Amino acid sequence: MDTLRGFGTVVDVLGWDEAFMGVQTSDPEAFAREVQAAVLDATGLHCSVGIGDNVLRAKIATGFGKPRGIFRLTRDNWFAVMGERSPDSLWGIGARTVKKLDDMDIRTVRELARAPVDEMAARFGPKIGPWLVGLGAGAGSTEVSAEPWVARSRSRETTFQHNVGDWNAITECVRDLAARAVDDVRGERREGVRVALKIRYAPFVTHTASVALPSPTTDLATVTDAAVGLLDRFDHEREVRLVGVRVEMTPPENVRSH
């Protein structure tokens, strides 16, 4: 991040290894190559750069640039690149939303962009429905802010050396992970508002489930009980390779979170 800030541009930190840079240039590819060279020189690490006319397109473009590459995604080539892809290729759309869209015969980004706004609002709500239509068109904020990045959650996970079929042992693992996650949340001087459980079945199929807490808290028993309760949503006949517990936190006052 220090290397990125050295370019004298606004840097919006998205995570520990990802950031937006606010740049206006007639040759963005040349600027991207300079960034890659500087990061490699400073850290020994390669990076991918996505170029976009808003943050959504820049974020998605980064995926097309991997590994070590550069890709430009703008209004001009949005539908040529994204039009026939599934809506879950968009930043912010998950499996549940894709299922609901599929029920409405919306199966591509192009179809999402052309969806009737009133029908989408009726199905997803007056804010989310129109937002999803805009997402299909590649609409997004053009603002890049230098406000501090703050984590939304704290998580802990364990990968077993061997597949585990003893769900009593898995339950104890969940309890341990929940306790460690709560310690992390307390260290942030914030409270937990939601608990998520991740289970990776052998050989490599991952499922997640989550639940909102009754009220913001750092009470260990409350968080642990919520995490353990989520185990009921998983298939106890299958062996497990990885277990993870995530606690989403209240945002700190006057600080933007991602």
mmCIF file of N, CA and C in Angstrom, residues 129-190:
data_model
loop_
_atom_site.group_PDB
_atom_site.id
_atom_site.type_symbol
_atom_site.label_atom_id
_atom_site.label_comp_id
_atom_site.label_asym_id
_atom_site.label_seq_id
_atom_site.Cartn_x
_atom_site.Cartn_y
_atom_site.Cartn_z
ATOM 1 N N GLY A 129 -33.574 -4.131 -5.865
ATOM 2 C CA GLY A 129 -34.003 -4.467 -7.221
ATOM 3 C C GLY A 129 -33.404 -3.561 -8.275
ATOM 4 N N PRO A 130 -33.605 -2.246 -8.171
ATOM 5 C CA PRO A 130 -32.997 -1.334 -9.150
ATOM 6 C C PRO A 130 -31.474 -1.392 -9.135
ATOM 7 N N TRP A 131 -30.896 -1.594 -7.963
ATOM 8 C CA TRP A 131 -29.434 -1.702 -7.866
ATOM 9 C C TRP A 131 -28.914 -2.882 -8.672
ATOM 10 N N LEU A 132 -29.620 -4.002 -8.615
ATOM 11 C CA LEU A 132 -29.209 -5.175 -9.374
ATOM 12 C C LEU A 132 -29.270 -4.915 -10.881
ATOM 13 N N VAL A 133 -30.302 -4.203 -11.334
ATOM 14 C CA VAL A 133 -30.405 -3.864 -12.751
ATOM 15 C C VAL A 133 -29.215 -2.988 -13.158
ATOM 16 N N GLY A 134 -28.887 -2.021 -12.321
ATOM 17 C CA GLY A 134 -27.733 -1.174 -12.599
ATOM 18 C C GLY A 134 -26.441 -1.951 -12.611
ATOM 19 N N LEU A 135 -26.349 -2.929 -11.731
ATOM 20 C CA LEU A 135 -25.163 -3.782 -11.679
ATOM 21 C C LEU A 135 -24.993 -4.537 -13.000
ATOM 22 N N GLY A 136 -26.109 -5.003 -13.545
ATOM 23 C CA GLY A 136 -26.059 -5.694 -14.821
ATOM 24 C C GLY A 136 -25.543 -4.811 -15.940
ATOM 25 N N ALA A 137 -25.777 -3.518 -15.832
ATOM 26 C CA ALA A 137 -25.297 -2.563 -16.834
ATOM 27 C C ALA A 137 -23.889 -2.082 -16.544
ATOM 28 N N GLY A 138 -23.318 -2.572 -15.434
ATOM 29 C CA GLY A 138 -21.963 -2.165 -15.086
ATOM 30 C C GLY A 138 -21.890 -0.853 -14.354
ATOM 31 N N ALA A 139 -23.011 -0.392 -13.819
ATOM 32 C CA ALA A 139 -23.025 0.885 -13.111
ATOM 33 C C ALA A 139 -22.308 0.758 -11.774
ATOM 34 N N GLY A 140 -21.576 1.775 -11.421
ATOM 35 C CA GLY A 140 -20.862 1.761 -10.152
ATOM 36 C C GLY A 140 -20.309 3.124 -9.832
ATOM 37 N N SER A 141 -19.855 3.279 -8.620
ATOM 38 C CA SER A 141 -19.302 4.550 -8.178
ATOM 39 C C SER A 141 -17.983 4.856 -8.888
ATOM 40 N N THR A 142 -17.779 6.103 -9.186
ATOM 41 C CA THR A 142 -16.502 6.536 -9.760
ATOM 42 C C THR A 142 -15.600 7.151 -8.697
ATOM 43 N N GLU A 143 -16.085 7.187 -7.464
ATOM 44 C CA GLU A 143 -15.323 7.802 -6.372
ATOM 45 C C GLU A 143 -14.326 6.813 -5.787
ATOM 46 N N VAL A 144 -13.106 7.233 -5.652
ATOM 47 C CA VAL A 144 -12.077 6.473 -4.951
ATOM 48 C C VAL A 144 -11.696 7.286 -3.731
ATOM 49 N N SER A 145 -11.903 6.726 -2.547
ATOM 50 C CA SER A 145 -11.704 7.454 -1.301
ATOM 51 C C SER A 145 -10.478 6.936 -0.573
ATOM 52 N N ALA A 146 -9.788 7.825 0.117
ATOM 53 C CA ALA A 146 -8.604 7.447 0.891
ATOM 54 C C ALA A 146 -8.940 7.199 2.358
ATOM 55 N N GLU A 147 -10.236 7.126 2.688
ATOM 56 C CA GLU A 147 -10.600 6.861 4.070
ATOM 57 C C GLU A 147 -10.075 5.498 4.497
ATOM 58 N N PRO A 148 -9.728 5.354 5.772
ATOM 59 C CA PRO A 148 -9.129 4.101 6.235
ATOM 60 C C PRO A 148 -10.034 2.897 5.995
ATOM 61 N N TRP A 149 -9.418 1.795 5.614
ATOM 62 C CA TRP A 149 -10.150 0.543 5.476
ATOM 63 C C TRP A 149 -10.302 -0.093 6.847
ATOM 64 N N VAL A 150 -11.490 -0.594 7.114
ATOM 65 C CA VAL A 150 -11.761 -1.255 8.388
ATOM 66 C C VAL A 150 -12.402 -2.607 8.105
ATOM 67 N N ALA A 151 -11.906 -3.630 8.753
ATOM 68 C CA ALA A 151 -12.427 -4.973 8.542
ATOM 69 C C ALA A 151 -13.886 -5.064 8.957
ATOM 70 N N ARG A 152 -14.672 -5.802 8.181
ATOM 71 C CA ARG A 152 -16.080 -6.021 8.523
ATOM 72 C C ARG A 152 -16.248 -7.189 9.478
ATOM 73 N N SER A 153 -15.275 -8.093 9.508
ATOM 74 C CA SER A 153 -15.437 -9.306 10.300
ATOM 75 C C SER A 153 -14.078 -9.830 10.735
ATOM 76 N N ARG A 154 -14.130 -10.796 11.640
ATOM 77 C CA ARG A 154 -12.945 -11.538 12.043
ATOM 78 C C ARG A 154 -13.267 -13.023 11.916
ATOM 79 N N SER A 155 -12.341 -13.774 11.393
ATOM 80 C CA SER A 155 -12.609 -15.195 11.182
ATOM 81 C C SER A 155 -11.408 -16.041 11.565
ATOM 82 N N ARG A 156 -11.705 -17.264 11.887
ATOM 83 C CA ARG A 156 -10.686 -18.268 12.197
ATOM 84 C C ARG A 156 -11.086 -19.567 11.509
ATOM 85 N N GLU A 157 -10.109 -20.303 11.024
ATOM 86 C CA GLU A 157 -10.428 -21.585 10.401
ATOM 87 C C GLU A 157 -9.305 -22.583 10.606
ATOM 88 N N THR A 158 -9.665 -23.842 10.445
ATOM 89 C CA THR A 158 -8.723 -24.945 10.613
ATOM 90 C C THR A 158 -8.879 -25.925 9.461
ATOM 91 N N THR A 159 -7.755 -26.310 8.881
ATOM 92 C CA THR A 159 -7.745 -27.376 7.874
ATOM 93 C C THR A 159 -7.189 -28.634 8.513
ATOM 94 N N PHE A 160 -7.956 -29.688 8.491
ATOM 95 C CA PHE A 160 -7.529 -30.942 9.103
ATOM 96 C C PHE A 160 -6.486 -31.645 8.238
ATOM 97 N N GLN A 161 -5.584 -32.358 8.887
ATOM 98 C CA GLN A 161 -4.576 -33.116 8.163
ATOM 99 C C GLN A 161 -5.192 -34.309 7.440
ATOM 100 N N HIS A 162 -6.289 -34.804 7.996
ATOM 101 C CA HIS A 162 -7.004 -35.932 7.397
ATOM 102 C C HIS A 162 -8.498 -35.612 7.413
ATOM 103 N N ASN A 163 -9.246 -36.248 6.540
ATOM 104 C CA ASN A 163 -10.693 -36.061 6.529
ATOM 105 C C ASN A 163 -11.282 -36.498 7.865
ATOM 106 N N VAL A 164 -12.209 -35.708 8.391
ATOM 107 C CA VAL A 164 -12.789 -35.989 9.706
ATOM 108 C C VAL A 164 -14.271 -36.289 9.546
ATOM 109 N N GLY A 165 -14.670 -37.455 10.057
ATOM 110 C CA GLY A 165 -16.073 -37.840 10.001
ATOM 111 C C GLY A 165 -16.749 -37.817 11.355
ATOM 112 N N ASP A 166 -15.981 -37.518 12.406
ATOM 113 C CA ASP A 166 -16.529 -37.444 13.762
ATOM 114 C C ASP A 166 -17.065 -36.042 14.000
ATOM 115 N N TRP A 167 -18.379 -35.899 13.942
ATOM 116 C CA TRP A 167 -18.964 -34.572 14.061
ATOM 117 C C TRP A 167 -18.954 -34.035 15.482
ATOM 118 N N ASN A 168 -18.707 -34.895 16.458
ATOM 119 C CA ASN A 168 -18.478 -34.391 17.814
ATOM 120 C C ASN A 168 -17.157 -33.633 17.862
ATOM 121 N N ALA A 169 -16.156 -34.167 17.168
ATOM 122 C CA ALA A 169 -14.866 -33.486 17.092
ATOM 123 C C ALA A 169 -14.995 -32.183 16.307
ATOM 124 N N ILE A 170 -15.815 -32.209 15.267
ATOM 125 C CA ILE A 170 -16.038 -30.997 14.474
ATOM 126 C C ILE A 170 -16.726 -29.930 15.323
ATOM 127 N N THR A 171 -17.677 -30.359 16.152
ATOM 128 C CA THR A 171 -18.364 -29.425 17.041
ATOM 129 C C THR A 171 -17.394 -28.760 17.994
ATOM 130 N N GLU A 172 -16.479 -29.545 18.564
ATOM 131 C CA GLU A 172 -15.484 -28.978 19.473
ATOM 132 C C GLU A 172 -14.566 -28.012 18.739
ATOM 133 N N CYS A 173 -14.270 -28.332 17.503
ATOM 134 C CA CYS A 173 -13.449 -27.440 16.686
ATOM 135 C C CYS A 173 -14.164 -26.110 16.465
ATOM 136 N N VAL A 174 -15.458 -26.175 16.195
ATOM 137 C CA VAL A 174 -16.250 -24.962 15.995
ATOM 138 C C VAL A 174 -16.224 -24.107 17.263
ATOM 139 N N ARG A 175 -16.355 -24.767 18.408
ATOM 140 C CA ARG A 175 -16.321 -24.022 19.676
ATOM 141 C C ARG A 175 -14.986 -23.301 19.857
ATOM 142 N N ASP A 176 -13.913 -23.991 19.546
ATOM 143 C CA ASP A 176 -12.588 -23.397 19.686
ATOM 144 C C ASP A 176 -12.406 -22.218 18.742
ATOM 145 N N LEU A 177 -12.831 -22.397 17.496
ATOM 146 C CA LEU A 177 -12.691 -21.332 16.509
ATOM 147 C C LEU A 177 -13.537 -20.119 16.885
ATOM 148 N N ALA A 178 -14.738 -20.390 17.395
ATOM 149 C CA ALA A 178 -15.617 -19.291 17.806
ATOM 150 C C ALA A 178 -14.975 -18.488 18.939
ATOM 151 N N ALA A 179 -14.356 -19.178 19.883
ATOM 152 C CA ALA A 179 -13.706 -18.494 21.003
ATOM 153 C C ALA A 179 -12.563 -17.615 20.516
ATOM 154 N N ARG A 180 -11.801 -18.118 19.571
ATOM 155 C CA ARG A 180 -10.686 -17.334 19.033
ATOM 156 C C ARG A 180 -11.193 -16.133 18.237
ATOM 157 N N ALA A 181 -12.268 -16.327 17.491
ATOM 158 C CA ALA A 181 -12.841 -15.221 16.729
ATOM 159 C C ALA A 181 -13.396 -14.139 17.659
ATOM 160 N N VAL A 182 -14.022 -14.555 18.753
ATOM 161 C CA VAL A 182 -14.545 -13.592 19.717
ATOM 162 C C VAL A 182 -13.412 -12.785 20.336
ATOM 163 N N ASP A 183 -12.301 -13.443 20.645
ATOM 164 C CA ASP A 183 -11.138 -12.721 21.168
ATOM 165 C C ASP A 183 -10.680 -11.656 20.180
ATOM 166 N N ASP A 184 -10.685 -12.007 18.901
ATOM 167 C CA ASP A 184 -10.277 -11.049 17.876
ATOM 168 C C ASP A 184 -11.239 -9.861 17.821
ATOM 169 N N VAL A 185 -12.533 -10.152 17.930
ATOM 170 C CA VAL A 185 -13.535 -9.083 17.895
ATOM 171 C C VAL A 185 -13.373 -8.170 19.107
ATOM 172 N N ARG A 186 -13.144 -8.766 20.258
ATOM 173 C CA ARG A 186 -12.932 -7.953 21.462
ATOM 174 C C ARG A 186 -11.699 -7.070 21.301
ATOM 175 N N GLY A 187 -10.676 -7.606 20.634
ATOM 176 C CA GLY A 187 -9.472 -6.823 20.392
ATOM 177 C C GLY A 187 -9.724 -5.611 19.521
ATOM 178 N N GLU A 188 -10.771 -5.678 18.693
ATOM 179 C CA GLU A 188 -11.163 -4.549 17.852
ATOM 180 C C GLU A 188 -12.006 -3.529 18.622
ATOM 181 N N ARG A 189 -12.394 -3.911 19.837
ATOM 182 C CA ARG A 189 -13.283 -3.079 20.656
ATOM 183 C C ARG A 189 -14.603 -2.823 19.930
ATOM 184 N N ARG A 190 -15.087 -3.888 19.318
ATOM 185 C CA ARG A 190 -16.361 -3.838 18.621
ATOM 186 C C ARG A 190 -17.183 -5.041 19.064
#
